[in-house]
XYZ file of C-alpha atoms in Angstrom:
569
model
C 50.381 175.000 375.878
C 52.952 174.034 373.234
C 51.844 173.534 369.875
C 52.513 169.713 370.385
C 49.343 170.318 373.068
C 50.994 169.901 376.210
C 51.590 172.571 379.234
C 55.262 174.004 380.380
C 54.627 172.069 383.699
C 56.003 168.873 384.780
C 53.249 166.654 383.413
C 54.973 163.253 382.127
C 55.927 162.984 378.546
C 53.040 162.237 375.924
C 53.806 159.113 373.514
C 52.672 161.710 371.074
C 55.380 163.821 371.496
C 57.699 163.938 368.658
C 61.087 164.180 371.017
C 59.370 160.933 372.461
C 60.824 157.750 371.333
C 63.269 158.034 368.654
C 63.550 161.726 369.381
C 62.497 163.178 365.948
C 62.557 160.285 363.631
C 60.014 157.760 364.903
C 58.235 159.771 367.043
C 57.337 162.746 364.830
C 54.574 161.071 362.956
C 51.624 160.091 365.574
C 50.012 156.908 365.759
C 47.635 155.512 363.163
C 45.154 154.944 365.714
C 45.663 158.016 367.767
C 44.849 161.924 366.811
C 47.325 164.055 366.160
C 47.739 167.326 368.943
C 47.150 165.395 372.118
C 43.929 164.410 371.092
C 42.764 167.932 370.412
C 40.722 167.541 366.883
C 42.299 169.424 364.125
C 40.638 172.400 362.987
C 39.104 172.510 359.312
C 39.085 175.309 356.775
C 37.270 175.193 354.075
C 38.934 176.010 351.029
C 37.610 177.872 348.331
C 38.927 176.255 345.263
C 39.360 178.788 342.194
C 37.687 177.600 339.140
C 39.077 177.774 335.598
C 35.963 177.033 333.684
C 34.512 173.630 334.687
C 37.822 172.375 336.666
C 39.018 172.664 339.428
C 42.326 174.493 340.413
C 44.384 171.383 342.362
C 47.007 173.633 343.290
C 45.592 176.081 345.286
C 46.688 175.108 349.191
C 45.086 175.962 352.633
C 47.361 179.004 354.354
C 46.869 177.131 357.793
C 47.847 174.144 356.247
C 50.891 175.826 355.134
C 52.129 177.885 357.945
C 51.548 174.223 359.681
C 54.184 172.884 357.145
C 56.590 175.744 357.710
C 56.928 175.046 361.113
C 57.345 171.502 360.510
C 60.240 172.347 358.381
C 61.933 174.707 360.625
C 61.938 172.201 363.158
C 63.563 169.298 361.449
C 65.794 172.058 359.751
C 66.787 172.817 363.535
C 67.859 169.126 364.485
C 69.459 168.815 361.088
C 71.760 171.368 361.932
C 72.481 169.983 365.148
C 73.043 166.637 364.051
C 76.002 168.022 361.237
C 77.271 169.685 364.253
C 77.395 166.231 366.148
C 79.053 164.260 363.407
C 82.029 166.968 363.653
C 82.621 166.122 367.145
C 85.470 163.078 367.940
C 84.441 160.788 371.232
C 86.895 159.538 372.977
C 86.511 155.484 374.507
C 85.438 156.101 378.237
C 82.279 158.659 376.446
C 81.595 155.149 374.088
C 81.579 152.760 376.455
C 79.318 154.778 378.674
C 77.013 155.596 375.500
C 77.117 151.842 374.767
C 75.847 151.416 378.444
C 72.820 153.472 377.857
C 71.735 151.829 374.852
C 71.920 148.310 376.605
C 69.642 149.707 378.951
C 66.918 151.243 376.932
C 66.934 148.042 375.024
C 63.556 149.068 373.592
C 65.340 151.263 371.292
C 63.814 150.334 368.131
C 60.115 149.616 369.156
C 59.862 153.749 370.383
C 58.516 152.853 373.854
C 61.494 154.530 376.091
C 62.580 158.081 374.960
C 66.466 158.288 374.588
C 67.743 160.525 377.291
C 71.022 162.167 377.674
C 73.685 160.247 379.959
C 74.121 161.220 383.489
C 70.542 163.088 383.615
C 67.567 161.876 386.020
C 65.471 160.017 384.353
C 62.637 161.544 386.837
C 63.115 164.817 384.819
C 60.696 164.677 382.178
C 62.471 167.363 380.431
C 65.650 165.106 380.256
C 67.589 168.203 381.457
C 66.235 170.645 378.941
C 64.687 173.943 379.663
C 61.014 174.797 378.368
C 60.916 176.058 374.902
C 62.371 173.357 372.634
C 63.067 174.646 369.546
C 64.477 177.998 370.728
C 67.699 179.054 370.746
C 67.840 179.276 375.087
C 67.441 175.272 375.074
C 70.179 173.242 375.836
C 72.263 171.047 373.372
C 73.270 167.929 375.094
C 75.363 166.970 371.878
C 77.467 170.321 371.390
C 80.000 169.466 374.137
C 83.086 167.442 373.271
C 82.253 164.904 376.006
C 79.036 164.504 373.834
C 78.444 160.839 372.477
C 77.373 160.772 369.027
C 73.248 161.207 368.234
C 71.340 158.460 367.897
C 70.746 157.567 364.152
C 67.149 156.399 362.358
C 66.637 152.933 362.422
C 67.446 152.624 358.806
C 70.739 154.060 359.037
C 71.843 152.156 362.179
C 75.410 150.167 361.544
C 76.939 147.744 363.968
C 79.860 150.062 365.938
C 83.719 148.964 365.066
C 85.312 146.584 367.188
C 88.588 148.160 368.493
C 92.121 147.127 367.475
C 93.422 145.085 370.238
C 96.995 145.411 369.572
C 99.265 148.360 367.595
C 99.900 145.630 364.788
C 96.212 144.522 364.081
C 95.699 148.998 363.717
C 98.641 149.157 361.493
C 98.552 145.923 359.659
C 98.137 146.394 355.782
C 94.926 144.921 354.511
C 95.180 141.391 352.718
C 95.417 141.406 349.040
C 91.407 140.050 347.778
C 92.313 140.088 343.891
C 91.879 136.251 342.718
C 95.306 136.584 340.765
C 97.137 136.892 344.282
C 94.712 134.853 346.624
C 94.556 131.962 344.205
C 90.695 132.351 345.101
C 88.657 132.266 341.290
C 85.586 131.381 342.724
C 85.710 127.713 341.640
C 86.333 124.666 343.904
C 89.214 121.984 344.164
C 87.501 120.339 341.014
C 87.545 123.659 338.953
C 83.861 124.134 339.487
C 82.285 127.507 340.809
C 80.565 127.081 343.884
C 77.550 129.337 344.432
C 77.224 128.013 347.896
C 79.081 129.601 350.834
C 81.452 126.923 352.397
C 81.290 125.895 355.984
C 83.597 128.178 358.156
C 82.823 131.658 356.517
C 81.924 131.324 353.174
C 84.941 131.402 350.620
C 87.350 133.067 352.920
C 86.683 129.162 354.989
C 89.150 127.794 352.441
C 92.304 128.227 354.295
C 95.364 130.681 354.701
C 97.423 127.575 353.442
C 95.780 127.325 349.939
C 95.530 130.828 349.238
C 99.162 131.260 349.666
C 99.912 128.456 347.863
C 98.289 129.356 344.777
C 99.765 133.035 345.584
C 103.152 131.585 345.177
C 102.351 129.940 341.968
C 101.404 132.895 340.547
C 104.057 135.039 341.684
C 106.661 132.165 340.275
C 105.508 132.338 336.910
C 105.249 135.796 336.333
C 108.986 135.687 337.847
C 109.599 132.499 335.183
C 107.831 134.886 332.456
C 110.237 138.007 333.473
C 113.364 136.111 333.281
C 112.416 134.506 330.250
C 111.403 137.756 328.517
C 114.910 139.042 329.808
C 117.176 136.337 328.475
C 115.743 136.238 325.463
C 116.376 139.911 324.656
C 119.423 139.901 326.324
C 120.406 136.818 323.487
C 118.627 138.252 320.565
C 120.832 141.586 321.442
C 123.688 139.011 321.904
C 123.237 138.455 317.917
C 122.553 141.754 316.656
C 126.222 143.322 317.890
C 127.903 139.979 316.241
C 126.074 141.038 313.040
C 126.668 144.747 313.572
C 130.277 144.863 315.211
C 131.804 141.311 315.720
C 133.958 139.358 313.404
C 131.743 136.732 310.983
C 132.030 133.478 311.651
C 134.402 131.688 310.053
C 136.490 128.103 309.659
C 139.999 127.753 309.661
C 142.729 126.077 307.003
C 141.520 124.664 303.722
C 139.154 122.320 304.402
C 138.832 118.958 303.089
C 136.243 116.738 300.934
C 135.077 118.056 297.861
C 131.855 120.156 296.600
C 131.217 121.236 293.065
C 129.743 125.058 293.371
C 127.626 126.614 290.624
C 127.643 130.540 290.763
C 124.933 131.737 288.387
C 126.000 134.730 285.893
C 125.776 138.013 287.892
C 125.591 137.127 291.244
C 127.475 139.302 293.712
C 129.595 138.324 296.707
C 126.849 138.544 299.276
C 124.736 135.999 297.020
C 128.286 133.693 296.347
C 128.654 133.758 299.639
C 125.356 132.356 300.808
C 125.770 129.896 298.249
C 129.156 128.690 299.339
C 127.797 128.837 303.112
C 124.974 126.217 302.171
C 126.842 123.853 300.355
C 128.735 123.679 303.679
C 132.030 125.247 301.961
C 132.664 128.395 304.161
C 130.818 128.791 307.576
C 129.159 132.168 306.947
C 128.472 134.436 304.204
C 130.095 137.332 305.866
C 133.461 135.475 306.180
C 133.711 135.164 302.941
C 132.556 138.601 301.140
C 135.107 139.982 304.058
C 137.891 137.953 302.604
C 136.623 138.691 299.040
C 137.424 142.335 299.570
C 135.575 143.555 296.586
C 137.546 141.050 294.268
C 135.189 139.817 291.147
C 134.145 136.256 291.098
C 133.353 134.981 287.845
C 130.160 133.201 286.893
C 130.594 129.173 286.419
C 131.014 125.649 288.290
C 134.293 125.544 290.842
C 135.133 122.228 292.612
C 136.420 123.810 296.015
C 136.735 121.668 299.656
C 134.168 121.949 302.423
C 135.478 123.802 305.597
C 136.961 126.071 304.172
C 137.901 129.510 305.483
C 136.631 132.599 303.519
C 140.657 133.640 302.952
C 141.297 130.158 301.535
C 137.837 129.834 299.097
C 138.665 133.244 297.786
C 142.001 132.105 296.428
C 140.546 129.042 295.055
C 137.713 130.834 293.190
C 140.407 132.826 291.788
C 142.698 130.138 290.528
C 142.257 129.101 286.770
C 142.413 125.186 288.659
C 139.407 125.018 290.510
C 137.449 126.542 287.671
C 134.689 123.831 285.541
C 133.524 126.594 283.418
C 133.738 125.489 279.416
C 134.625 128.804 277.912
C 132.946 129.094 274.071
C 134.703 131.676 272.150
C 133.317 133.392 269.182
C 133.301 131.801 265.929
C 133.825 128.571 267.041
C 131.875 125.992 265.546
C 129.147 123.551 267.018
C 131.815 120.246 266.133
C 134.118 122.164 268.588
C 131.615 123.144 271.409
C 130.354 119.077 271.423
C 134.009 117.732 271.936
C 134.319 120.161 274.806
C 131.420 119.418 276.893
C 132.303 115.712 276.526
C 135.135 115.879 277.612
C 134.134 118.147 280.683
C 131.281 115.849 281.449
C 133.207 112.765 281.358
C 131.468 111.185 278.731
C 132.092 108.786 275.317
C 133.155 110.791 272.498
C 130.513 111.776 270.207
C 127.624 111.990 272.910
C 126.587 115.274 273.347
C 126.482 115.684 269.479
C 123.955 112.499 269.419
C 121.543 114.173 272.097
C 121.756 117.626 270.093
C 120.762 115.453 266.799
C 118.172 113.212 268.725
C 116.581 115.856 270.796
C 116.917 119.383 268.617
C 113.392 119.807 268.901
C 113.301 120.025 272.576
C 116.445 122.006 273.354
C 114.325 125.583 272.910
C 115.555 126.644 269.446
C 113.239 129.263 268.302
C 110.476 128.936 265.053
C 112.247 130.463 262.597
C 115.838 128.291 263.184
C 115.734 124.892 260.783
C 113.649 126.491 258.199
C 116.393 124.804 255.309
C 116.478 120.962 254.662
C 119.806 121.097 253.489
C 121.156 122.670 257.212
C 123.713 120.606 258.268
C 123.308 121.026 262.139
C 119.989 123.013 263.239
C 122.246 124.310 266.375
C 124.823 125.847 264.620
C 124.538 129.555 265.402
C 122.460 129.068 268.317
C 125.228 127.722 270.989
C 125.863 131.419 272.223
C 129.647 132.476 272.937
C 129.816 132.784 276.538
C 131.320 130.685 279.806
C 129.362 127.872 280.845
C 129.436 125.346 284.033
C 130.294 122.237 282.953
C 131.048 119.204 285.474
C 130.692 115.538 285.942
C 127.261 115.033 286.872
C 125.283 117.074 284.757
C 123.737 116.174 281.379
C 124.343 117.349 277.733
C 120.934 117.949 277.048
C 121.141 120.726 280.150
C 124.166 122.368 279.052
C 123.015 122.865 275.387
C 119.660 124.267 276.456
C 121.235 126.417 278.435
C 123.150 128.015 275.518
C 120.318 128.167 273.262
C 119.170 129.843 275.774
C 121.440 132.663 276.168
C 121.332 132.963 272.118
C 117.754 133.426 272.160
C 118.057 136.187 275.121
C 120.873 137.725 273.273
C 119.305 137.824 269.262
C 115.814 137.929 270.523
C 116.569 141.965 271.779
C 116.105 142.540 267.828
C 113.551 142.361 265.573
C 115.303 140.102 263.439
C 112.050 139.333 261.047
C 111.718 143.103 260.509
C 115.241 143.434 260.079
C 116.302 141.030 257.628
C 113.073 142.460 255.480
C 115.319 145.935 255.968
C 118.577 144.203 254.622
C 116.958 141.898 251.694
C 117.232 139.195 253.186
C 114.792 136.414 253.264
C 114.141 135.229 257.182
C 115.913 135.690 260.703
C 118.059 132.921 259.946
C 119.856 134.300 257.343
C 120.624 137.713 259.306
C 122.356 134.829 261.817
C 124.055 133.360 258.904
C 125.455 136.682 257.679
C 126.665 137.339 261.169
C 128.278 133.857 261.040
C 129.775 134.830 257.937
C 131.459 138.247 259.645
C 132.696 136.832 262.321
C 134.792 133.785 260.089
C 136.058 136.383 257.656
C 136.613 139.345 259.465
C 138.198 137.914 262.184
C 139.243 141.004 263.871
C 136.080 143.475 265.650
C 137.774 146.804 263.661
C 136.818 144.939 260.190
C 133.395 143.395 260.899
C 131.426 146.263 259.485
C 133.314 146.524 256.096
C 133.318 142.816 255.955
C 129.820 142.873 256.393
C 129.300 145.362 253.284
C 131.639 143.062 251.432
C 128.953 140.137 252.225
C 125.437 142.871 251.219
C 127.597 143.871 247.956
C 128.007 140.722 246.586
C 124.464 139.248 247.521
C 123.389 141.865 244.929
C 121.831 141.212 241.472
C 123.856 143.182 239.996
C 127.033 141.917 240.986
C 129.303 141.990 237.628
C 132.645 141.030 240.175
C 131.286 137.804 241.509
C 128.195 137.298 239.749
C 126.145 136.649 242.917
C 128.752 134.558 244.698
C 130.489 134.907 248.338
C 133.487 132.384 247.322
C 134.252 132.503 250.953
C 137.206 130.502 251.918
C 135.598 129.442 255.227
C 132.501 128.086 253.957
C 135.278 125.239 252.524
C 136.755 125.022 255.782
C 133.127 124.221 257.227
C 132.675 121.615 254.866
C 135.729 119.959 255.232
C 135.852 120.880 259.252
C 139.274 122.415 258.655
C 140.418 126.000 259.583
C 143.084 126.766 257.047
C 144.218 129.721 254.664
C 145.047 127.512 251.501
C 141.963 126.242 250.591
C 143.424 125.232 246.660
C 142.681 126.724 243.531
C 139.014 128.317 242.633
C 138.610 125.758 239.804
C 139.226 123.117 242.289
C 137.172 124.403 244.805
C 133.565 125.079 241.969
C 134.058 121.125 241.618
C 133.014 120.701 245.467
C 129.057 119.971 245.341
C 127.847 120.771 248.698
C 124.680 123.615 249.747
C 127.615 125.188 251.587
C 130.014 125.609 248.769
C 129.963 129.571 248.290
C 132.273 129.024 245.420
C 129.605 126.957 243.149
C 126.167 128.338 244.615
C 124.889 131.549 244.589
C 123.893 133.635 247.270
C 123.800 132.460 251.134
C 124.661 128.584 252.263
C 121.784 127.007 254.071
C 122.478 128.375 257.953
C 125.221 129.514 260.165
C 128.596 128.397 259.901
C 129.670 128.961 263.450
C 128.285 130.523 266.172
C 128.913 134.442 266.217
C 129.188 136.769 269.341
C 127.295 139.712 269.697
C 129.646 142.335 267.761
C 129.312 140.161 264.673
C 125.936 140.345 265.173
C 125.649 143.646 265.147
C 127.992 144.556 262.108
C 125.591 142.133 260.289
C 122.164 144.188 260.914
C 124.689 147.316 260.863
C 127.239 147.365 257.936
C 129.099 150.340 256.752
C 128.365 151.899 253.456
C 130.985 151.208 250.913
C 131.472 150.088 247.289
C 134.058 147.103 248.221
C 133.882 143.722 246.918
C 137.077 141.947 248.180
C 139.142 142.335 250.940
C 142.547 140.275 251.999
C 143.944 140.125 255.832
C 147.813 141.087 255.497
C 148.364 141.575 259.370
C 146.307 141.530 262.235
C 145.937 145.048 262.482
C 145.842 145.374 258.341
C 143.030 144.583 256.243
C 143.200 145.347 253.064
C 139.736 146.168 251.060
C 139.246 146.347 247.304
C 136.631 147.177 244.749
C 137.745 145.338 241.659
C 139.015 142.316 241.193
C 143.115 143.960 239.627
C 142.900 145.810 242.954
C 142.373 142.775 245.150
C 145.275 141.044 243.111
C 147.537 143.800 243.892
C 146.564 143.426 247.634
C 147.070 139.793 247.646
C 150.747 140.114 246.723
C 151.051 142.129 249.791
C 149.482 139.555 251.961
C 151.772 136.855 250.130
C 155.118 138.812 250.793
C 153.898 138.903 254.387
C 153.599 135.250 254.785
C 156.886 134.949 253.399
C 158.462 137.079 256.328
C 156.439 134.993 258.599
C 158.310 131.778 257.698
C 161.704 133.531 257.756
């Protein structure tokens, strides 16, 4: 008897044998209604549980049951080893066909009613060609030969055999791309809705190849257009960059036509000027102007230029004074002269700018310390700062005056004039500006400003015995008469003129400035040169004589008269 309860004779195969039916997978377990071991009752061996206190050890196992489990494990390992060897063997087409035929013959495989037998073995042989002693090393292995077909699989692991290729083309054809981007099948129907139900003709693949290929082509076309567009854009910007770095700037040709008024602000560089000209249509590009200027200096102001000019012609026109519409206010000029020039530049009626200055004085931006004396003739006197201003037709007088006042505030506001006035013994910042205007008018030359300023402060001293507190400047008489002459008359006649600006009559400073001082005269008014002088007279442009006493001053006057006689000859 074997361990399965049958002898080594030729009795029919017992259904309870583990090798019956599924060759060890489905048949190793005995039927539920039949007892194992060939109907022989299993011998029961009582167990002696080991006690631990009041509990029985649940892990103690029957030694006979353990031996039986080891035998079962041995047989299972041998079967797994044979199965691993069978998987490594190749099969050819003829043996595969024979295997399929055998599978058809044994149609009740899944039911476990008939044992699987090797191909070519007589069914009457109850051992299927095996030698007694199954499980031993001497038994025949029908799956180890090259001609053997694969071993039977457990029912849960069986798979349908792949169909053999019908041609070489089908065998080598690449797998069809299934990604929705290329197939166009995104799981939605023609109405844009997702369809969870399988379509007729095989689910989603049943839609047909034509639609997929159409969507595939559209996707590829879109990708191609994007790539071509990206390359084109990169090429365009690359060309523009190359042109900007190495190519010649765009430029017009010729002198242009028409006219345009261009206002160039103070301190503008060539690049900024080129941009202003390009935006006004004068030049085609800023680079053309900058290249033609070649580092030349362009003054601020208003220019009348043509449109469509080449960069070279635009530079030449701006360097020509005839193209400029700039009003240059020299230091020492009175407001009366400035008003006349603004009227001419703007093309308005004479007296227009002066009337605007009088009517809108409070809106022109004067500092709070200006116009602090009721005797001031013109509150703007001294605040139309000497500089270059763009003044052209179409502008308003008020706008021009506001620019001039703003320039004066910027220049004079850099110093604390209230503190400077107190330091110099003056009453207000306006008196500082008034001293500067006197220095500008009397000194005439920059090298004399510091000494002229000292003469002003010396004559303003209370202990002044030479002029008894009077300035006695001819410049104030010229201001009253709106003249510019050296021969103002005798002192006795001058003192008869009753005017708050007549320094031959009044003591101290006039009510306000008598001209528009420049920055040099303003600096000298703040920093006079120390000295005892009370008198001065300019002999020539390069020579001014200063004196401490009146007698010394009279000798200097004779030198002045002699020089004037020579100039008349």
